[in-house]
Amino acid sequence: QVQLVESGGGLVQAGGSLRLSCAASGSIFSVDIMGWYRRAPGKVRELVAHITSGGDTYYADFVKGRFTISRDNAKSSIYLQMNSLKPDDTAVYYCNADVRVNPEHSYRHFWGQGTQVTVSA
């Protein structure tokens, strides 16, 4: 069993910053891609950013230049530094990880419970 626990959400004014954290724990053999998704009210879930175990990153266009994803492989953790936040960034942010629980299994997707980010105008 694998758990992803997010933290760091909250309420911030437009232009402010927040830092999200996500730690994977449990029966983990290896972790491949880890990333952040978000779901705004009335919208579908969308990819924000992801990072490979080797440190390669991907950002959605709407966060490029404002958000930075980083990773600590030793802690099976990722972080999302969010700067210059806008009201449109208001959403529940979810951590996702591709985890292999043992060498005989393929990678599976796991999700965190989500953390609320609210940006006021």
PDB file of C-alpha atoms in Angstrom:
ATOM      1  CA  GLN A   1       0.000   0.000   0.000  1.00  0.00           C
ATOM      2  CA  VAL A   2       1.239   3.439  -0.943  1.00  0.00           C
ATOM      3  CA  GLN A   3       0.163   6.766   0.533  1.00  0.00           C
ATOM      4  CA  LEU A   4       0.738  10.243  -0.831  1.00  0.00           C
ATOM      5  CA  VAL A   5       0.305  13.059   1.638  1.00  0.00           C
ATOM      6  CA  GLU A   6       0.162  16.679   0.498  1.00  0.00           C
ATOM      7  CA  SER A   7       0.594  19.768   2.606  1.00  0.00           C
ATOM      8  CA  GLY A   8       1.113  23.483   2.188  1.00  0.00           C
ATOM      9  CA  GLY A   9      -2.159  24.688   0.748  1.00  0.00           C
ATOM     10  CA  GLY A  10      -3.999  27.693   2.078  1.00  0.00           C
ATOM     11  CA  LEU A  11      -5.363  31.156   1.404  1.00  0.00           C
ATOM     12  CA  VAL A  12      -3.149  33.792  -0.166  1.00  0.00           C
ATOM     13  CA  GLN A  13      -3.662  37.126  -1.872  1.00  0.00           C
ATOM     14  CA  ALA A  14      -3.023  37.551  -5.584  1.00  0.00           C
ATOM     15  CA  GLY A  15       0.667  38.012  -6.229  1.00  0.00           C
ATOM     16  CA  GLY A  16       1.608  35.948  -3.210  1.00  0.00           C
ATOM     17  CA  SER A  17       3.391  32.602  -2.903  1.00  0.00           C
ATOM     18  CA  LEU A  18       2.774  29.148  -1.506  1.00  0.00           C
ATOM     19  CA  ARG A  19       4.853  25.984  -1.387  1.00  0.00           C
ATOM     20  CA  LEU A  20       3.201  22.600  -1.649  1.00  0.00           C
ATOM     21  CA  SER A  21       4.812  19.382  -0.472  1.00  0.00           C
ATOM     22  CA  CYS A  22       3.999  15.760  -1.211  1.00  0.00           C
ATOM     23  CA  ALA A  23       5.586  12.717   0.394  1.00  0.00           C
ATOM     24  CA  ALA A  24       5.114   9.136  -0.728  1.00  0.00           C
ATOM     25  CA  SER A  25       5.327   6.357   1.831  1.00  0.00           C
ATOM     26  CA  GLY A  26       4.479   2.693   2.258  1.00  0.00           C
ATOM     27  CA  SER A  27       5.457  -0.303   0.176  1.00  0.00           C
ATOM     28  CA  ILE A  28       7.702   1.421  -2.355  1.00  0.00           C
ATOM     29  CA  PHE A  29      10.340  -0.257  -4.509  1.00  0.00           C
ATOM     30  CA  SER A  30      10.840   2.653  -6.876  1.00  0.00           C
ATOM     31  CA  VAL A  31       9.140   5.895  -7.910  1.00  0.00           C
ATOM     32  CA  ASP A  32       9.184   7.189 -11.460  1.00  0.00           C
ATOM     33  CA  ILE A  33       7.325  10.337 -12.473  1.00  0.00           C
ATOM     34  CA  MET A  34       5.769  12.478  -9.754  1.00  0.00           C
ATOM     35  CA  GLY A  35       3.580  15.430 -10.457  1.00  0.00           C
ATOM     36  CA  TRP A  36       0.950  17.942  -9.477  1.00  0.00           C
ATOM     37  CA  TYR A  37      -2.544  18.201 -10.906  1.00  0.00           C
ATOM     38  CA  ARG A  38      -5.321  20.584 -10.011  1.00  0.00           C
ATOM     39  CA  ARG A  39      -9.084  20.760 -10.260  1.00  0.00           C
ATOM     40  CA  ALA A  40     -10.797  24.112 -10.145  1.00  0.00           C
ATOM     41  CA  PRO A  41     -14.514  24.411  -9.345  1.00  0.00           C
ATOM     42  CA  GLY A  42     -16.561  23.359 -12.371  1.00  0.00           C
ATOM     43  CA  LYS A  43     -13.500  22.326 -14.365  1.00  0.00           C
ATOM     44  CA  VAL A  44     -11.766  19.069 -15.198  1.00  0.00           C
ATOM     45  CA  ARG A  45      -8.553  18.024 -13.515  1.00  0.00           C
ATOM     46  CA  GLU A  46      -5.474  19.306 -15.343  1.00  0.00           C
ATOM     47  CA  LEU A  47      -1.762  18.638 -15.177  1.00  0.00           C
ATOM     48  CA  VAL A  48       0.240  21.453 -13.611  1.00  0.00           C
ATOM     49  CA  ALA A  49       3.780  20.058 -13.641  1.00  0.00           C
ATOM     50  CA  HIS A  50       5.685  16.810 -13.323  1.00  0.00           C
ATOM     51  CA  ILE A  51       9.226  15.691 -12.700  1.00  0.00           C
ATOM     52  CA  THR A  52      11.035  12.434 -13.464  1.00  0.00           C
ATOM     53  CA  SER A  53      13.358  10.601 -11.104  1.00  0.00           C
ATOM     54  CA  GLY A  54      16.209  12.026 -13.166  1.00  0.00           C
ATOM     55  CA  GLY A  55      15.007  15.587 -12.663  1.00  0.00           C
ATOM     56  CA  ASP A  56      13.469  16.323 -16.057  1.00  0.00           C
ATOM     57  CA  THR A  57      10.527  18.652 -15.685  1.00  0.00           C
ATOM     58  CA  TYR A  58       7.369  19.572 -17.567  1.00  0.00           C
ATOM     59  CA  TYR A  59       5.158  22.598 -16.929  1.00  0.00           C
ATOM     60  CA  ALA A  60       1.749  23.492 -18.263  1.00  0.00           C
ATOM     61  CA  ASP A  61       1.839  26.765 -20.170  1.00  0.00           C
ATOM     62  CA  PHE A  62      -0.363  28.513 -17.619  1.00  0.00           C
ATOM     63  CA  VAL A  63       2.272  28.118 -14.864  1.00  0.00           C
ATOM     64  CA  LYS A  64       5.528  28.508 -16.785  1.00  0.00           C
ATOM     65  CA  GLY A  65       7.717  31.142 -15.202  1.00  0.00           C
ATOM     66  CA  ARG A  66       5.651  31.207 -12.007  1.00  0.00           C
ATOM     67  CA  PHE A  67       5.762  27.672 -10.565  1.00  0.00           C
ATOM     68  CA  THR A  68       8.786  25.473  -9.917  1.00  0.00           C
ATOM     69  CA  ILE A  69       8.646  21.752  -9.239  1.00  0.00           C
ATOM     70  CA  SER A  70      11.463  20.007  -7.394  1.00  0.00           C
ATOM     71  CA  ARG A  71      12.135  16.595  -5.986  1.00  0.00           C
ATOM     72  CA  ASP A  72      13.989  14.777  -3.228  1.00  0.00           C
ATOM     73  CA  ASN A  73      14.392  11.158  -4.339  1.00  0.00           C
ATOM     74  CA  ALA A  74      15.773  10.058  -0.973  1.00  0.00           C
ATOM     75  CA  LYS A  75      12.514  11.177   0.653  1.00  0.00           C
ATOM     76  CA  SER A  76      10.222  10.175  -2.240  1.00  0.00           C
ATOM     77  CA  SER A  77       8.954  13.733  -2.096  1.00  0.00           C
ATOM     78  CA  ILE A  78       8.142  16.528  -4.477  1.00  0.00           C
ATOM     79  CA  TYR A  79       7.528  20.208  -3.960  1.00  0.00           C
ATOM     80  CA  LEU A  80       5.762  22.922  -5.893  1.00  0.00           C
ATOM     81  CA  GLN A  81       6.877  26.493  -5.335  1.00  0.00           C
ATOM     82  CA  MET A  82       4.080  28.734  -6.561  1.00  0.00           C
ATOM     83  CA  ASN A  83       4.855  32.420  -7.067  1.00  0.00           C
ATOM     84  CA  SER A  84       2.860  35.285  -8.549  1.00  0.00           C
ATOM     85  CA  LEU A  85      -0.348  33.470  -7.756  1.00  0.00           C
ATOM     86  CA  LYS A  86      -3.534  34.502  -9.518  1.00  0.00           C
ATOM     87  CA  PRO A  87      -7.198  33.974  -8.601  1.00  0.00           C
ATOM     88  CA  ASP A  88      -7.372  31.531 -11.546  1.00  0.00           C
ATOM     89  CA  ASP A  89      -4.912  29.304  -9.664  1.00  0.00           C
ATOM     90  CA  THR A  90      -7.593  28.594  -7.070  1.00  0.00           C
ATOM     91  CA  ALA A  91      -8.129  24.829  -7.052  1.00  0.00           C
ATOM     92  CA  VAL A  92      -7.589  21.616  -5.176  1.00  0.00           C
ATOM     93  CA  TYR A  93      -4.053  20.486  -5.933  1.00  0.00           C
ATOM     94  CA  TYR A  94      -3.360  16.757  -6.096  1.00  0.00           C
ATOM     95  CA  CYS A  95      -0.085  14.915  -5.958  1.00  0.00           C
ATOM     96  CA  ASN A  96       0.400  11.969  -8.287  1.00  0.00           C
ATOM     97  CA  ALA A  97       3.151   9.374  -8.407  1.00  0.00           C
ATOM     98  CA  ASP A  98       4.017   6.374 -10.569  1.00  0.00           C
ATOM     99  CA  VAL A  99       5.140   3.756  -8.049  1.00  0.00           C
ATOM    100  CA  ARG A 100       6.448   0.241  -8.355  1.00  0.00           C
ATOM    101  CA  VAL A 101       5.814  -1.700  -5.154  1.00  0.00           C
ATOM    102  CA  ASN A 102       8.195  -4.544  -6.038  1.00  0.00           C
ATOM    103  CA  PRO A 103      10.417  -5.547  -8.990  1.00  0.00           C
ATOM    104  CA  GLU A 104       7.823  -7.958 -10.374  1.00  0.00           C
ATOM    105  CA  HIS A 105       5.103  -5.324 -10.728  1.00  0.00           C
ATOM    106  CA  SER A 106       4.703  -2.538 -13.224  1.00  0.00           C
ATOM    107  CA  TYR A 107       4.314   1.078 -12.218  1.00  0.00           C
ATOM    108  CA  ARG A 108       0.914   2.150 -10.871  1.00  0.00           C
ATOM    109  CA  HIS A 109      -0.561   5.606 -10.426  1.00  0.00           C
ATOM    110  CA  PHE A 110      -1.255   6.762  -6.886  1.00  0.00           C
ATOM    111  CA  TRP A 111      -3.013   9.962  -5.803  1.00  0.00           C
ATOM    112  CA  GLY A 112      -2.966  12.099  -2.728  1.00  0.00           C
ATOM    113  CA  GLN A 113      -6.088  13.408  -1.043  1.00  0.00           C
ATOM    114  CA  GLY A 114      -5.595  16.945  -2.328  1.00  0.00           C
ATOM    115  CA  THR A 115      -4.858  20.278  -0.724  1.00  0.00           C
ATOM    116  CA  GLN A 116      -6.902  23.434  -1.255  1.00  0.00           C
ATOM    117  CA  VAL A 117      -5.233  26.532  -2.679  1.00  0.00           C
ATOM    118  CA  THR A 118      -7.329  29.696  -2.669  1.00  0.00           C
ATOM    119  CA  VAL A 119      -6.071  32.936  -4.181  1.00  0.00           C
ATOM    120  CA  SER A 120      -8.052  36.052  -3.393  1.00  0.00           C
ATOM    121  CA  ALA A 121      -8.173  39.053  -5.707  1.00  0.00           C
TER     122      ALA A 121
END
